[in-house]
Short mmCIF file of C-alpha atoms in Angstrom, two decimals:
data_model
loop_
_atom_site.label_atom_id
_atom_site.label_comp_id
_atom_site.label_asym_id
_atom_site.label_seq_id
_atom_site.Cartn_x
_atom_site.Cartn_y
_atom_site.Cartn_z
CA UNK O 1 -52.99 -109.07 142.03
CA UNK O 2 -52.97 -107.57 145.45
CA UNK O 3 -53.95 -103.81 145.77
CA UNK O 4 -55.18 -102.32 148.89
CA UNK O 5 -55.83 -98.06 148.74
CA UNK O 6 -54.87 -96.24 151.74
CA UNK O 7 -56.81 -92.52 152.79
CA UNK O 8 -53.42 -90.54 154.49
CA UNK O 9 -55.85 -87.80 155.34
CA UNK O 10 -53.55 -85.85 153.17
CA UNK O 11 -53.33 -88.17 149.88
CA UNK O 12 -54.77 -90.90 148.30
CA UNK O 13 -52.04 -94.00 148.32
CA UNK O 14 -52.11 -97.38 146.93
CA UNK O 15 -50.44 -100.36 147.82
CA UNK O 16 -49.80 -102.84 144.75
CA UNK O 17 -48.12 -106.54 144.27
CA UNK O 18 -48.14 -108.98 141.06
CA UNK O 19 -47.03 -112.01 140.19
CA UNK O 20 -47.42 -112.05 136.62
CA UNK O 21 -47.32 -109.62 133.91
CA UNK O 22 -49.35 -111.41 131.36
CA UNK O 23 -52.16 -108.42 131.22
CA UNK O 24 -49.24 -105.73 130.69
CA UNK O 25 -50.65 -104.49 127.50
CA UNK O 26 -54.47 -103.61 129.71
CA UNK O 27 -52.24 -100.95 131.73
CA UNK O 28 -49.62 -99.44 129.77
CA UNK O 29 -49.85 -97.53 127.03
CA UNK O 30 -47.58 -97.85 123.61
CA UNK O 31 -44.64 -95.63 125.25
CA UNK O 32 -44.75 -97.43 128.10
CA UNK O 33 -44.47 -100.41 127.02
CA UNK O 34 -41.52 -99.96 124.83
CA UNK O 35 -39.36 -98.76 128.47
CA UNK O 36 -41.01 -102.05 130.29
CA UNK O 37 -40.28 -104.67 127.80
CA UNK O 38 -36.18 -103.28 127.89
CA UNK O 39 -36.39 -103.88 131.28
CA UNK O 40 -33.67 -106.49 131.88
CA UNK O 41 -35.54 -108.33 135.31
CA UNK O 42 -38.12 -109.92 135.91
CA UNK O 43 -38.46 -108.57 139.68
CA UNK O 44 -37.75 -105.09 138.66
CA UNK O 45 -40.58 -105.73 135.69
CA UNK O 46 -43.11 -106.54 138.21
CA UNK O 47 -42.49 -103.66 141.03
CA UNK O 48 -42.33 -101.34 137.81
CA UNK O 49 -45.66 -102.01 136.33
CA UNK O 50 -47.20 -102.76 139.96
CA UNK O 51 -45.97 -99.20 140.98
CA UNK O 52 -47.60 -97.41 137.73
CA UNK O 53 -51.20 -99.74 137.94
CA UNK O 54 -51.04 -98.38 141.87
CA UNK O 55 -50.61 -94.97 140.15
CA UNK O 56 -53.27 -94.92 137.50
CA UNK O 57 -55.98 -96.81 140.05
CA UNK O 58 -55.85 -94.17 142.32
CA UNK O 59 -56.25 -91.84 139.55
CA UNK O 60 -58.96 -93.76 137.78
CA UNK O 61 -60.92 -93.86 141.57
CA UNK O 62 -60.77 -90.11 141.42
CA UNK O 63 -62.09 -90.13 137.73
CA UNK O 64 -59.16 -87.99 136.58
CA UNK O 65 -58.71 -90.76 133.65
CA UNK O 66 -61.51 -93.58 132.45
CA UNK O 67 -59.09 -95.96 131.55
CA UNK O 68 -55.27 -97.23 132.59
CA UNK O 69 -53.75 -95.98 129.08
CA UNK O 70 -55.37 -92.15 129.66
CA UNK O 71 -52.19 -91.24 131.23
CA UNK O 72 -48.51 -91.92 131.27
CA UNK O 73 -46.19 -91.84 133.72
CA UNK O 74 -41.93 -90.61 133.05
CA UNK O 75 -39.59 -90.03 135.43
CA UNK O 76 -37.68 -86.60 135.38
CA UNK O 77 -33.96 -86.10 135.43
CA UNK O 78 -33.81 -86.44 139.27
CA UNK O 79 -36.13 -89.37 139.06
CA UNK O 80 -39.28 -87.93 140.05
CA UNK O 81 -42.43 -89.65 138.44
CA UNK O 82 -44.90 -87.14 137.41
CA UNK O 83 -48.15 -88.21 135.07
CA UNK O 84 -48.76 -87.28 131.68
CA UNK O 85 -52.19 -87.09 130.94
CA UNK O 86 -53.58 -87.60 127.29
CA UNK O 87 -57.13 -86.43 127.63
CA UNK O 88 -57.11 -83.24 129.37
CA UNK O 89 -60.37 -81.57 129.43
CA UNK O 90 -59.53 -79.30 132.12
CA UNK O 91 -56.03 -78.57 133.97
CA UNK O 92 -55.47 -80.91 136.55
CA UNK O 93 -52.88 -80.33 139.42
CA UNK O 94 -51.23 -83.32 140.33
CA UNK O 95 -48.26 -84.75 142.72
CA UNK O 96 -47.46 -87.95 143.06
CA UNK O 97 -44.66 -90.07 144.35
CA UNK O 98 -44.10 -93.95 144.05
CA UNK O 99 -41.68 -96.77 145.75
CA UNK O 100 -41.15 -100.00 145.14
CA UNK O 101 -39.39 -102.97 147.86
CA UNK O 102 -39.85 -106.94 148.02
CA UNK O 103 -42.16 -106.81 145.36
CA UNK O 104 -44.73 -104.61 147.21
CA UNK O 105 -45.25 -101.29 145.24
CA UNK O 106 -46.58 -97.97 146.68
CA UNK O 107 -48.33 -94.68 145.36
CA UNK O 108 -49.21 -91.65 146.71
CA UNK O 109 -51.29 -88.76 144.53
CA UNK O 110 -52.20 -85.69 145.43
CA UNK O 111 -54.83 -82.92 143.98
CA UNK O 112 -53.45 -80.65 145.86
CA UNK O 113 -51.33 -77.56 144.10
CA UNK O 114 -50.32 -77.07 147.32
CA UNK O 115 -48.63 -79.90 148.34
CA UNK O 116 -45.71 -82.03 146.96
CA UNK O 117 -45.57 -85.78 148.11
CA UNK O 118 -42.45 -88.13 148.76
CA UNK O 119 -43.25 -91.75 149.39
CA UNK O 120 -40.87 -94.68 150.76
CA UNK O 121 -40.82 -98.59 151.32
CA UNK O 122 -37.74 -99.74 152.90
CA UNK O 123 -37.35 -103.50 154.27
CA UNK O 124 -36.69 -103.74 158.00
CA UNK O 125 -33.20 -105.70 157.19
CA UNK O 126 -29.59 -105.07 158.90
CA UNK O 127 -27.89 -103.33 155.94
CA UNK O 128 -29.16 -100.26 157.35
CA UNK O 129 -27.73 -100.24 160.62
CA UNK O 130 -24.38 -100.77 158.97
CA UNK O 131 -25.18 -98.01 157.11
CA UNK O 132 -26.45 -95.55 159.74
CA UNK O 133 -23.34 -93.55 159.95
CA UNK O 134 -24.17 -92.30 156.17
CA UNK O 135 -27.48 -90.79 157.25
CA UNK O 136 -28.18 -91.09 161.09
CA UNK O 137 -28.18 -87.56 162.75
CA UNK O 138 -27.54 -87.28 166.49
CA UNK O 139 -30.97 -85.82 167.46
CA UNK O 140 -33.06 -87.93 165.32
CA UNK O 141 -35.47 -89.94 167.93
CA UNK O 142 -38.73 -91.48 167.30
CA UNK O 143 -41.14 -92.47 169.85
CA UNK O 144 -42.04 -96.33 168.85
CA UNK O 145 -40.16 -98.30 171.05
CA UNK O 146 -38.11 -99.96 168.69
CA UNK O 147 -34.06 -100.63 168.61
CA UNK O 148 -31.30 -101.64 166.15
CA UNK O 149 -32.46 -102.67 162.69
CA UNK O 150 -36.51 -101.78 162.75
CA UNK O 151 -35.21 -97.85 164.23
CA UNK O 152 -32.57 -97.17 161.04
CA UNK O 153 -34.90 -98.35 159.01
CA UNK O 154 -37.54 -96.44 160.16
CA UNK O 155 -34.86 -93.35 160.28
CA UNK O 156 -33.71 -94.20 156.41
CA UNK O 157 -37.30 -94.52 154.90
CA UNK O 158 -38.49 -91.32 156.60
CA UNK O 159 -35.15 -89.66 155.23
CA UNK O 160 -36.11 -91.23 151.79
CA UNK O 161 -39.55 -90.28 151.68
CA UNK O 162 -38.62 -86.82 152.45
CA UNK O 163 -35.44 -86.26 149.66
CA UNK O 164 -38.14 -87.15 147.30
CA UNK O 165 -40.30 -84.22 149.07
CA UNK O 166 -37.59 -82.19 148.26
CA UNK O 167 -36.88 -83.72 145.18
CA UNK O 168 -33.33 -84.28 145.30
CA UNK O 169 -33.13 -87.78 145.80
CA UNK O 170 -29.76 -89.35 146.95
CA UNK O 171 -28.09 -85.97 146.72
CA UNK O 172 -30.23 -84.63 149.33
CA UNK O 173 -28.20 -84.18 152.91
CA UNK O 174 -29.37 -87.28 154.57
CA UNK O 175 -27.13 -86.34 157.85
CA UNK O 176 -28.11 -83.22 158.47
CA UNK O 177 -32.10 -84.12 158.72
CA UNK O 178 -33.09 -84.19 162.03
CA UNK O 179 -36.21 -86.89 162.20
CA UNK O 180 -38.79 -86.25 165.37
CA UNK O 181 -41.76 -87.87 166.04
CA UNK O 182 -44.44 -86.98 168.30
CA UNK O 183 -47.60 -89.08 169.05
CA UNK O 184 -46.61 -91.35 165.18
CA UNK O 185 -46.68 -88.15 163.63
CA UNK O 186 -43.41 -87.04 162.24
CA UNK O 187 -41.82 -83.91 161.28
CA UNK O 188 -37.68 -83.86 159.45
CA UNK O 189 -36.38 -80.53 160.07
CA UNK O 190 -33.44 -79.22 158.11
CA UNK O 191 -31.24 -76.03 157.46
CA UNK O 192 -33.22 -73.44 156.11
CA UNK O 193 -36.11 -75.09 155.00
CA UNK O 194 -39.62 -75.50 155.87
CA UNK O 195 -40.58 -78.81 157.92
CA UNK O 196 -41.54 -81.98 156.05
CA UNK O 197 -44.12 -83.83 157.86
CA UNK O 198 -46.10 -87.19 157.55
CA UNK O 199 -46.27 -90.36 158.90
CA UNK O 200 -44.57 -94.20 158.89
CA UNK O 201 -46.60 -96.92 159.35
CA UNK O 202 -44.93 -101.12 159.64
CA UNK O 203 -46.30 -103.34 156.48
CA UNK O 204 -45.42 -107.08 156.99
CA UNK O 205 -41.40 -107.07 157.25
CA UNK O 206 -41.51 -103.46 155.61
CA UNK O 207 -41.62 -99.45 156.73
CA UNK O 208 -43.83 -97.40 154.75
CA UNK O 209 -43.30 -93.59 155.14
CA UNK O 210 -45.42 -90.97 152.82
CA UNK O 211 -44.34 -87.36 153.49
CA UNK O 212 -45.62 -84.21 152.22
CA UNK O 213 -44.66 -80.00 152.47
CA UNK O 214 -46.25 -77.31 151.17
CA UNK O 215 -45.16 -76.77 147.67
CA UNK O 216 -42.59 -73.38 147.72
CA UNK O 217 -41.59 -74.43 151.11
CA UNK O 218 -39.87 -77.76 149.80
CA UNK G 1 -5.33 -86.16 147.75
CA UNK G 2 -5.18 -87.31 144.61
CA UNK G 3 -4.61 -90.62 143.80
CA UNK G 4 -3.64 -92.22 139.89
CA UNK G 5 -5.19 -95.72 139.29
CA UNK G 6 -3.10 -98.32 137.51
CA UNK G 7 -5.39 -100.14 135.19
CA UNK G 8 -4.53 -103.52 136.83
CA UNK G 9 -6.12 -101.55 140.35
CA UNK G 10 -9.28 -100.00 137.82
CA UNK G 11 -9.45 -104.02 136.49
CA UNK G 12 -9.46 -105.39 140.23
CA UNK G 13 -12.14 -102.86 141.23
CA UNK G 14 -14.45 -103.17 138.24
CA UNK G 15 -14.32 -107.28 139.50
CA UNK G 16 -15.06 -106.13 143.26
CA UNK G 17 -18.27 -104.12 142.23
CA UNK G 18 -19.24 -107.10 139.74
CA UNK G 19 -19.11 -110.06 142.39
CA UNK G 20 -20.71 -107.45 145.59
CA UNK G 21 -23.84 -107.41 143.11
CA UNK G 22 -23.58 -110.56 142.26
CA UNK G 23 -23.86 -111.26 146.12
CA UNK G 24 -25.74 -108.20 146.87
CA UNK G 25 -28.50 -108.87 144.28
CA UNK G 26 -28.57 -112.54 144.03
CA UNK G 27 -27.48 -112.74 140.24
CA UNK G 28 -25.30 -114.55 138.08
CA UNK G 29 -21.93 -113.20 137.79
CA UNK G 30 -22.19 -113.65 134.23
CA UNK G 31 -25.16 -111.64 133.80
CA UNK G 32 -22.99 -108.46 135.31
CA UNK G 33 -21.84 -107.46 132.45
CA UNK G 34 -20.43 -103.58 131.71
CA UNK G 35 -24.01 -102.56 129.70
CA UNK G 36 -25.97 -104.24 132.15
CA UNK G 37 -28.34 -101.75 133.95
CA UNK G 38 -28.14 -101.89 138.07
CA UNK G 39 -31.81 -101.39 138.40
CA UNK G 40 -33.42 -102.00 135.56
CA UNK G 41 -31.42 -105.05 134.48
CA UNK G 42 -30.39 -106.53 138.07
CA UNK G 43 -33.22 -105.19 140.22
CA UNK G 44 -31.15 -103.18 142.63
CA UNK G 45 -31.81 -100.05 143.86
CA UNK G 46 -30.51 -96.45 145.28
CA UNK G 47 -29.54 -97.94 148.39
CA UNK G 48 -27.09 -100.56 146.64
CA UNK G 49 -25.26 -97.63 145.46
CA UNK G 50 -24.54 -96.35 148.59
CA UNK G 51 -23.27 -99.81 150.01
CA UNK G 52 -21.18 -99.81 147.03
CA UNK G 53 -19.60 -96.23 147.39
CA UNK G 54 -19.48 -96.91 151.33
CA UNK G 55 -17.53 -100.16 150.15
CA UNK G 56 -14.99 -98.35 148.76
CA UNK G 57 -14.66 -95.34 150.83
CA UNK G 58 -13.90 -97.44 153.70
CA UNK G 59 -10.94 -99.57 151.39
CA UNK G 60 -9.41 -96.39 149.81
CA UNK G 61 -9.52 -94.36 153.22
CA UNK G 62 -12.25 -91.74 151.19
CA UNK G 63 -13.44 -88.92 153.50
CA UNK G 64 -16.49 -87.44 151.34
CA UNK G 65 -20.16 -86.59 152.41
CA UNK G 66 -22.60 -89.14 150.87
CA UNK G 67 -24.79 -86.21 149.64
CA UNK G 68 -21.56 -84.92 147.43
CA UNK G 69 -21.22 -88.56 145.89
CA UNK G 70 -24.93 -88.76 145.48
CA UNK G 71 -24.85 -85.30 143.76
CA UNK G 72 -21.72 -86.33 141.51
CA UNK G 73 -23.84 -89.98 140.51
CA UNK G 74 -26.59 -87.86 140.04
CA UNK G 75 -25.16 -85.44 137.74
CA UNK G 76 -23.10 -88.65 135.78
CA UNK G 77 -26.57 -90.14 135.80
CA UNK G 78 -25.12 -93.84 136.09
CA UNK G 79 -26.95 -96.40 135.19
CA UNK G 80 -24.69 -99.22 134.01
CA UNK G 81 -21.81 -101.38 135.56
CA UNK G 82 -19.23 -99.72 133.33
CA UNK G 83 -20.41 -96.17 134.34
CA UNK G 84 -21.03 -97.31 138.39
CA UNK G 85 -17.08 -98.29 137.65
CA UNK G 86 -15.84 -95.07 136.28
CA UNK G 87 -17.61 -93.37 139.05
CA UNK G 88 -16.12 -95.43 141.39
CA UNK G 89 -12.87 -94.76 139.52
CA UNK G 90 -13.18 -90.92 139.84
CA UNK G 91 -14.16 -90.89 143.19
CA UNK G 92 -11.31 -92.82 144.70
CA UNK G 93 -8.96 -90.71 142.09
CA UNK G 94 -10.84 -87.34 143.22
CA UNK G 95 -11.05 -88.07 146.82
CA UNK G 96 -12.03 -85.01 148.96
CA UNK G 97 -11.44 -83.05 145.50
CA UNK G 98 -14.43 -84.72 144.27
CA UNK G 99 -16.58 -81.53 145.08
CA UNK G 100 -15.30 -79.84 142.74
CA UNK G 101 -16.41 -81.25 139.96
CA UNK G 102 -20.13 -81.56 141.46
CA UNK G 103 -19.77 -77.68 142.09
CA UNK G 104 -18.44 -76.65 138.70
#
Protein backbone atom coordinates (compact mmCIF):
# COMPACT_ATOMS: atom_id res chain seq x y z
CA UNK A 1 0.00 0.00 0.00
CA UNK A 2 1.20 3.45 -0.80
CA UNK A 3 -0.17 6.38 1.39
CA UNK A 4 1.57 9.59 1.73
CA UNK A 5 -0.54 12.56 4.03
CA UNK A 6 -0.31 15.96 2.76
CA UNK A 7 -0.67 19.35 5.42
CA UNK A 8 -2.70 22.00 2.74
CA UNK A 9 -2.34 24.54 5.49
CA UNK A 10 -6.05 24.48 5.27
CA UNK A 11 -6.84 20.54 5.48
CA UNK A 12 -5.43 17.45 6.21
CA UNK A 13 -5.23 15.26 2.72
CA UNK A 14 -4.13 11.85 1.99
CA UNK A 15 -2.87 10.33 -0.95
CA UNK A 16 -3.69 6.43 -1.23
CA UNK A 17 -2.86 3.44 -3.89
CA UNK A 18 -3.39 -0.54 -3.56
CA UNK A 19 -2.85 -3.32 -5.33
CA UNK A 20 -4.74 -5.82 -3.59
CA UNK A 21 -7.79 -5.93 -1.59
CA UNK A 22 -7.15 -9.01 0.39
CA UNK A 23 -7.32 -6.98 3.96
CA UNK A 24 -10.81 -5.36 2.85
CA UNK A 25 -12.62 -6.69 5.80
CA UNK A 26 -9.61 -4.58 8.40
CA UNK A 27 -11.16 -1.22 6.81
CA UNK A 28 -14.68 -1.46 6.06
CA UNK A 29 -17.27 -1.97 8.12
CA UNK A 30 -20.43 -4.52 7.52
CA UNK A 31 -22.37 -1.75 5.33
CA UNK A 32 -19.59 -1.09 3.54
CA UNK A 33 -18.72 -3.99 2.56
CA UNK A 34 -21.97 -5.14 1.20
CA UNK A 35 -21.69 -1.72 -1.56
CA UNK A 36 -17.81 -2.87 -2.27
CA UNK A 37 -18.25 -6.47 -2.91
CA UNK A 38 -21.31 -5.35 -5.76
CA UNK A 39 -18.82 -3.45 -7.20
CA UNK A 40 -18.55 -4.89 -10.73
CA UNK A 41 -14.39 -3.87 -11.32
CA UNK A 42 -11.67 -4.65 -10.08
CA UNK A 43 -9.97 -1.07 -10.79
CA UNK A 44 -12.94 0.76 -9.56
CA UNK A 45 -12.75 -1.80 -6.29
CA UNK A 46 -9.34 -0.68 -5.56
CA UNK A 47 -9.62 3.36 -6.05
CA UNK A 48 -12.95 2.81 -3.95
CA UNK A 49 -11.57 1.27 -0.88
CA UNK A 50 -8.08 3.22 -1.38
CA UNK A 51 -10.18 6.51 -1.39
CA UNK A 52 -12.20 5.53 1.99
CA UNK A 53 -8.72 3.95 3.93
CA UNK A 54 -7.21 7.65 2.75
CA UNK A 55 -10.40 8.93 4.46
CA UNK A 56 -10.50 7.11 7.74
CA UNK A 57 -6.37 7.47 8.18
CA UNK A 58 -6.56 10.94 8.21
CA UNK A 59 -9.30 10.71 10.59
CA UNK A 60 -7.74 8.06 12.77
CA UNK A 61 -4.30 10.58 12.80
CA UNK A 62 -6.58 13.19 14.25
CA UNK A 63 -8.03 10.62 16.82
CA UNK A 64 -11.59 11.41 15.74
CA UNK A 65 -12.05 7.39 15.44
CA UNK A 66 -9.59 4.48 17.09
CA UNK A 67 -10.16 2.17 14.52
CA UNK A 68 -11.01 2.02 10.45
CA UNK A 69 -14.68 0.52 11.12
CA UNK A 70 -15.56 3.68 13.76
CA UNK A 71 -16.94 5.46 10.87
CA UNK A 72 -18.64 5.04 7.56
CA UNK A 73 -18.53 6.82 4.69
CA UNK A 74 -22.06 7.30 1.96
CA UNK A 75 -22.29 9.39 -0.69
CA UNK A 76 -25.33 11.87 -0.86
CA UNK A 77 -27.70 12.31 -3.74
CA UNK A 78 -25.30 14.72 -5.56
CA UNK A 79 -22.46 12.42 -4.75
CA UNK A 80 -20.87 14.11 -1.97
CA UNK A 81 -19.08 11.71 0.57
CA UNK A 82 -19.70 12.78 4.02
CA UNK A 83 -18.65 10.35 7.22
CA UNK A 84 -20.85 8.67 9.46
CA UNK A 85 -19.45 8.25 12.65
CA UNK A 86 -20.56 5.35 15.07
CA UNK A 87 -18.99 6.38 18.31
CA UNK A 88 -19.76 9.89 18.88
CA UNK A 89 -18.79 11.10 22.20
CA UNK A 90 -18.94 14.61 21.33
CA UNK A 91 -20.23 16.46 18.01
CA UNK A 92 -17.69 16.56 15.56
CA UNK A 93 -17.77 18.99 12.50
CA UNK A 94 -16.49 17.48 9.57
CA UNK A 95 -15.95 18.13 5.60
CA UNK A 96 -14.40 16.06 3.52
CA UNK A 97 -14.03 15.46 -0.16
CA UNK A 98 -12.35 12.45 -2.06
CA UNK A 99 -11.12 11.62 -5.86
CA UNK A 100 -9.98 8.87 -7.35
CA UNK A 101 -7.68 8.62 -11.09
CA UNK A 102 -5.10 5.85 -12.37
CA UNK A 103 -5.45 4.07 -9.34
CA UNK A 104 -4.10 6.91 -7.10
CA UNK A 105 -6.86 7.95 -4.54
CA UNK A 106 -7.10 11.32 -2.70
CA UNK A 107 -8.74 12.77 0.60
CA UNK A 108 -9.13 15.89 1.99
CA UNK A 109 -10.88 16.44 5.75
CA UNK A 110 -11.54 19.27 7.36
CA UNK A 111 -12.47 20.24 11.22
CA UNK A 112 -13.40 23.20 10.23
CA UNK A 113 -17.41 24.24 10.44
CA UNK A 114 -16.32 26.84 8.51
CA UNK A 115 -15.09 25.51 5.57
CA UNK A 116 -16.39 23.06 2.87
CA UNK A 117 -13.67 21.14 0.79
CA UNK A 118 -13.73 19.93 -2.98
CA UNK A 119 -10.87 17.74 -4.04
CA UNK A 120 -9.76 16.60 -7.72
CA UNK A 121 -7.25 14.15 -9.56
CA UNK A 122 -7.42 14.45 -13.19
CA UNK A 123 -4.70 12.68 -15.57
CA UNK A 124 -2.71 15.09 -17.72
CA UNK A 125 -4.08 13.16 -21.05
CA UNK A 126 -5.47 14.84 -24.45
CA UNK A 127 -9.19 14.09 -23.95
CA UNK A 128 -9.34 17.26 -22.24
CA UNK A 129 -8.22 19.55 -24.74
CA UNK A 130 -10.82 18.07 -27.03
CA UNK A 131 -13.03 18.78 -24.52
CA UNK A 132 -12.11 22.35 -23.55
CA UNK A 133 -14.88 23.99 -25.39
CA UNK A 134 -17.37 22.27 -22.67
CA UNK A 135 -15.69 24.07 -19.79
CA UNK A 136 -12.82 26.49 -20.89
CA UNK A 137 -13.80 30.20 -20.14
CA UNK A 138 -12.08 32.98 -22.07
CA UNK A 139 -10.36 34.66 -19.06
CA UNK A 140 -9.27 31.64 -17.32
CA UNK A 141 -5.20 31.94 -17.21
CA UNK A 142 -2.86 30.35 -14.89
CA UNK A 143 0.60 31.36 -14.34
CA UNK A 144 2.69 27.87 -14.75
CA UNK A 145 4.03 27.99 -17.97
CA UNK A 146 2.38 25.19 -19.37
CA UNK A 147 0.41 24.70 -22.93
CA UNK A 148 -2.08 22.31 -24.60
CA UNK A 149 -2.91 19.16 -22.67
CA UNK A 150 -1.07 19.79 -19.00
CA UNK A 151 -3.13 23.67 -19.10
CA UNK A 152 -6.93 22.00 -19.70
CA UNK A 153 -6.15 19.71 -17.44
CA UNK A 154 -5.03 21.85 -14.96
CA UNK A 155 -8.22 24.21 -15.98
CA UNK A 156 -10.72 20.93 -15.70
CA UNK A 157 -9.41 19.62 -12.27
CA UNK A 158 -9.50 23.09 -10.69
CA UNK A 159 -13.16 23.39 -12.21
CA UNK A 160 -13.79 19.86 -10.66
CA UNK A 161 -12.43 20.43 -7.41
CA UNK A 162 -14.44 23.48 -7.10
CA UNK A 163 -18.25 22.00 -8.35
CA UNK A 164 -17.62 19.69 -5.54
CA UNK A 165 -16.97 23.00 -3.30
CA UNK A 166 -20.14 23.95 -4.39
CA UNK A 167 -21.53 20.72 -4.33
CA UNK A 168 -23.17 20.45 -7.53
CA UNK A 169 -21.02 18.26 -9.30
CA UNK A 170 -21.37 17.96 -13.16
CA UNK A 171 -24.36 20.27 -13.08
CA UNK A 172 -22.33 23.02 -11.85
CA UNK A 173 -21.59 25.84 -14.78
CA UNK A 174 -18.19 24.73 -15.74
CA UNK A 175 -18.03 27.70 -18.53
CA UNK A 176 -18.85 30.37 -16.72
CA UNK A 177 -15.92 29.85 -13.90
CA UNK A 178 -13.33 32.07 -14.46
CA UNK A 179 -9.93 30.19 -13.05
CA UNK A 180 -6.92 32.81 -11.97
CA UNK A 181 -3.92 32.06 -10.45
CA UNK A 182 -1.53 34.23 -8.80
CA UNK A 183 1.90 33.19 -7.35
CA UNK A 184 0.28 28.88 -7.51
CA UNK A 185 -2.40 30.12 -5.53
CA UNK A 186 -5.72 30.01 -7.22
CA UNK A 187 -8.96 31.64 -6.88
CA UNK A 188 -12.44 30.47 -9.51
CA UNK A 189 -14.69 33.32 -9.50
CA UNK A 190 -18.27 32.95 -10.59
CA UNK A 191 -21.71 34.84 -10.86
CA UNK A 192 -22.84 35.76 -7.65
CA UNK A 193 -20.94 33.76 -5.49
CA UNK A 194 -18.18 34.01 -3.11
CA UNK A 195 -14.55 33.02 -4.49
CA UNK A 196 -13.34 29.42 -4.21
CA UNK A 197 -9.74 29.31 -3.57
CA UNK A 198 -6.91 26.63 -3.17
CA UNK A 199 -4.22 25.26 -4.84
CA UNK A 200 -3.05 22.50 -7.78
CA UNK A 201 -0.09 20.83 -7.38
CA UNK A 202 1.50 18.01 -10.57
CA UNK A 203 1.63 14.20 -9.05
CA UNK A 204 3.53 11.86 -11.48
CA UNK A 205 1.40 12.11 -14.89
CA UNK A 206 -1.55 13.59 -12.68
CA UNK A 207 -3.07 17.25 -11.44
CA UNK A 208 -4.15 17.35 -8.00
CA UNK A 209 -6.36 20.38 -7.06
CA UNK A 210 -8.02 20.64 -3.33
CA UNK A 211 -10.26 23.73 -3.03
CA UNK A 212 -12.06 25.12 -0.21
CA UNK A 213 -14.82 28.35 0.59
CA UNK A 214 -16.21 29.38 3.51
CA UNK A 215 -19.22 27.36 4.25
CA UNK A 216 -22.57 29.89 3.47
CA UNK A 217 -20.52 31.48 0.86
CA UNK A 218 -20.41 28.18 -1.36
CA UNK B 1 -36.61 21.14 -32.27
CA UNK B 2 -37.93 18.15 -31.59
CA UNK B 3 -36.88 15.20 -33.06
CA UNK B 4 -38.88 11.36 -32.92
CA UNK B 5 -36.39 8.40 -32.80
CA UNK B 6 -37.19 5.31 -34.84
CA UNK B 7 -36.25 2.36 -32.75
CA UNK B 8 -33.86 1.06 -35.47
CA UNK B 9 -31.95 4.90 -34.80
CA UNK B 10 -32.53 4.23 -30.57
CA UNK B 11 -30.97 0.40 -31.50
CA UNK B 12 -27.96 1.99 -33.55
CA UNK B 13 -27.26 4.48 -30.74
CA UNK B 14 -27.56 2.16 -27.76
CA UNK B 15 -24.57 0.05 -30.02
CA UNK B 16 -22.53 3.47 -30.48
CA UNK B 17 -22.45 4.17 -26.62
CA UNK B 18 -21.71 0.29 -26.01
CA UNK B 19 -18.54 -0.02 -28.37
CA UNK B 20 -17.18 4.05 -27.31
CA UNK B 21 -16.90 2.33 -23.72
CA UNK B 22 -15.79 -0.53 -24.85
CA UNK B 23 -12.92 1.62 -26.47
CA UNK B 24 -13.12 4.33 -24.00
CA UNK B 25 -12.72 2.01 -20.95
CA UNK B 26 -10.77 -0.81 -22.27
CA UNK B 27 -13.55 -3.56 -21.71
CA UNK B 28 -15.07 -6.33 -23.35
CA UNK B 29 -17.93 -5.51 -25.46
CA UNK B 30 -19.66 -8.29 -23.98
CA UNK B 31 -19.35 -7.17 -20.56
CA UNK B 32 -21.47 -3.80 -21.68
CA UNK B 33 -24.41 -5.04 -21.07
CA UNK B 34 -27.82 -2.72 -20.37
CA UNK B 35 -27.57 -3.42 -16.20
CA UNK B 36 -24.04 -2.97 -16.26
CA UNK B 37 -23.00 0.05 -14.04
CA UNK B 38 -20.57 2.79 -15.93
CA UNK B 39 -18.56 3.33 -12.85
CA UNK B 40 -19.01 0.91 -10.62
CA UNK B 41 -19.08 -2.02 -13.05
CA UNK B 42 -16.68 -0.60 -15.94
CA UNK B 43 -14.53 1.81 -13.95
CA UNK B 44 -15.40 4.96 -15.83
CA UNK B 45 -16.05 8.06 -14.52
CA UNK B 46 -17.95 11.67 -14.72
CA UNK B 47 -15.81 12.75 -17.38
CA UNK B 48 -16.78 9.67 -19.73
CA UNK B 49 -20.17 11.00 -19.58
CA UNK B 50 -19.43 14.10 -20.93
CA UNK B 51 -17.36 12.60 -23.94
CA UNK B 52 -20.34 10.57 -24.44
CA UNK B 53 -23.04 13.43 -24.45
CA UNK B 54 -20.36 15.65 -26.42
CA UNK B 55 -20.35 12.52 -28.84
CA UNK B 56 -23.65 12.90 -29.65
CA UNK B 57 -24.29 16.50 -29.55
CA UNK B 58 -21.82 16.98 -32.17
CA UNK B 59 -23.69 13.88 -34.52
CA UNK B 60 -27.30 15.11 -33.86
CA UNK B 61 -26.33 18.94 -34.34
CA UNK B 62 -27.47 19.39 -30.23
CA UNK B 63 -26.99 23.01 -29.05
CA UNK B 64 -27.37 22.55 -25.08
CA UNK B 65 -25.12 23.86 -22.16
CA UNK B 66 -23.23 20.92 -20.55
CA UNK B 67 -24.35 22.16 -17.07
CA UNK B 68 -28.25 21.61 -18.31
CA UNK B 69 -27.32 17.92 -19.43
CA UNK B 70 -25.33 17.44 -16.30
CA UNK B 71 -28.36 18.76 -14.28
CA UNK B 72 -30.91 16.50 -16.35
CA UNK B 73 -28.25 13.14 -15.67
CA UNK B 74 -28.16 14.31 -12.37
CA UNK B 75 -31.71 14.50 -11.65
CA UNK B 76 -32.26 10.85 -13.83
CA UNK B 77 -29.43 9.74 -11.58
CA UNK B 78 -28.00 7.28 -14.38
CA UNK B 79 -26.06 4.79 -13.54
CA UNK B 80 -26.47 1.96 -16.06
CA UNK B 81 -25.97 1.51 -19.91
CA UNK B 82 -29.71 1.20 -20.46
CA UNK B 83 -30.43 4.45 -18.48
CA UNK B 84 -27.01 6.41 -20.06
CA UNK B 85 -29.15 5.25 -23.40
CA UNK B 86 -32.49 6.65 -22.57
CA UNK B 87 -30.77 9.77 -21.56
CA UNK B 88 -29.07 9.90 -24.56
CA UNK B 89 -32.41 9.14 -26.21
CA UNK B 90 -34.20 12.14 -24.53
CA UNK B 91 -31.65 14.46 -25.07
CA UNK B 92 -31.28 14.14 -28.80
CA UNK B 93 -35.37 13.90 -28.83
CA UNK B 94 -35.52 17.09 -26.39
CA UNK B 95 -32.83 19.05 -27.97
CA UNK B 96 -32.71 22.72 -26.81
CA UNK B 97 -36.22 21.76 -25.10
CA UNK B 98 -34.32 19.66 -22.81
CA UNK B 99 -34.39 22.51 -20.09
CA UNK B 100 -37.48 22.13 -19.52
CA UNK B 101 -37.72 19.17 -18.05
CA UNK B 102 -34.53 19.94 -15.72
CA UNK B 103 -36.54 23.18 -14.71
CA UNK B 104 -39.91 21.60 -14.03
Amino acid sequence: MFYKSVNTGVCSASFCSIKDDARFKYFLTRQERTVYLKLGCRARKLEWLSARIALKRILLEQKVIESFTQCEIYKDSLGRPYISLKKKEKPVSLDCSISHKSGYSLAAITMSPYLRLGVDIELISGKLSRLRETFVNESDSITAKVTGDVFYSILWSCKEAASKVIGLGMSADFKSMVVRENKGFVRIFQKERYPIEGKYYFWKNLVVSILYCSAGQS
Amino acid sequence: MSKILANREKEEIYQQIREFLAEELDADLEKITADARIIDDLGGDSLIFLELVEKFKKQYNINLEVRTIGQYLLKKSISTIKETANAIYDIIEKGESLIEAVVI
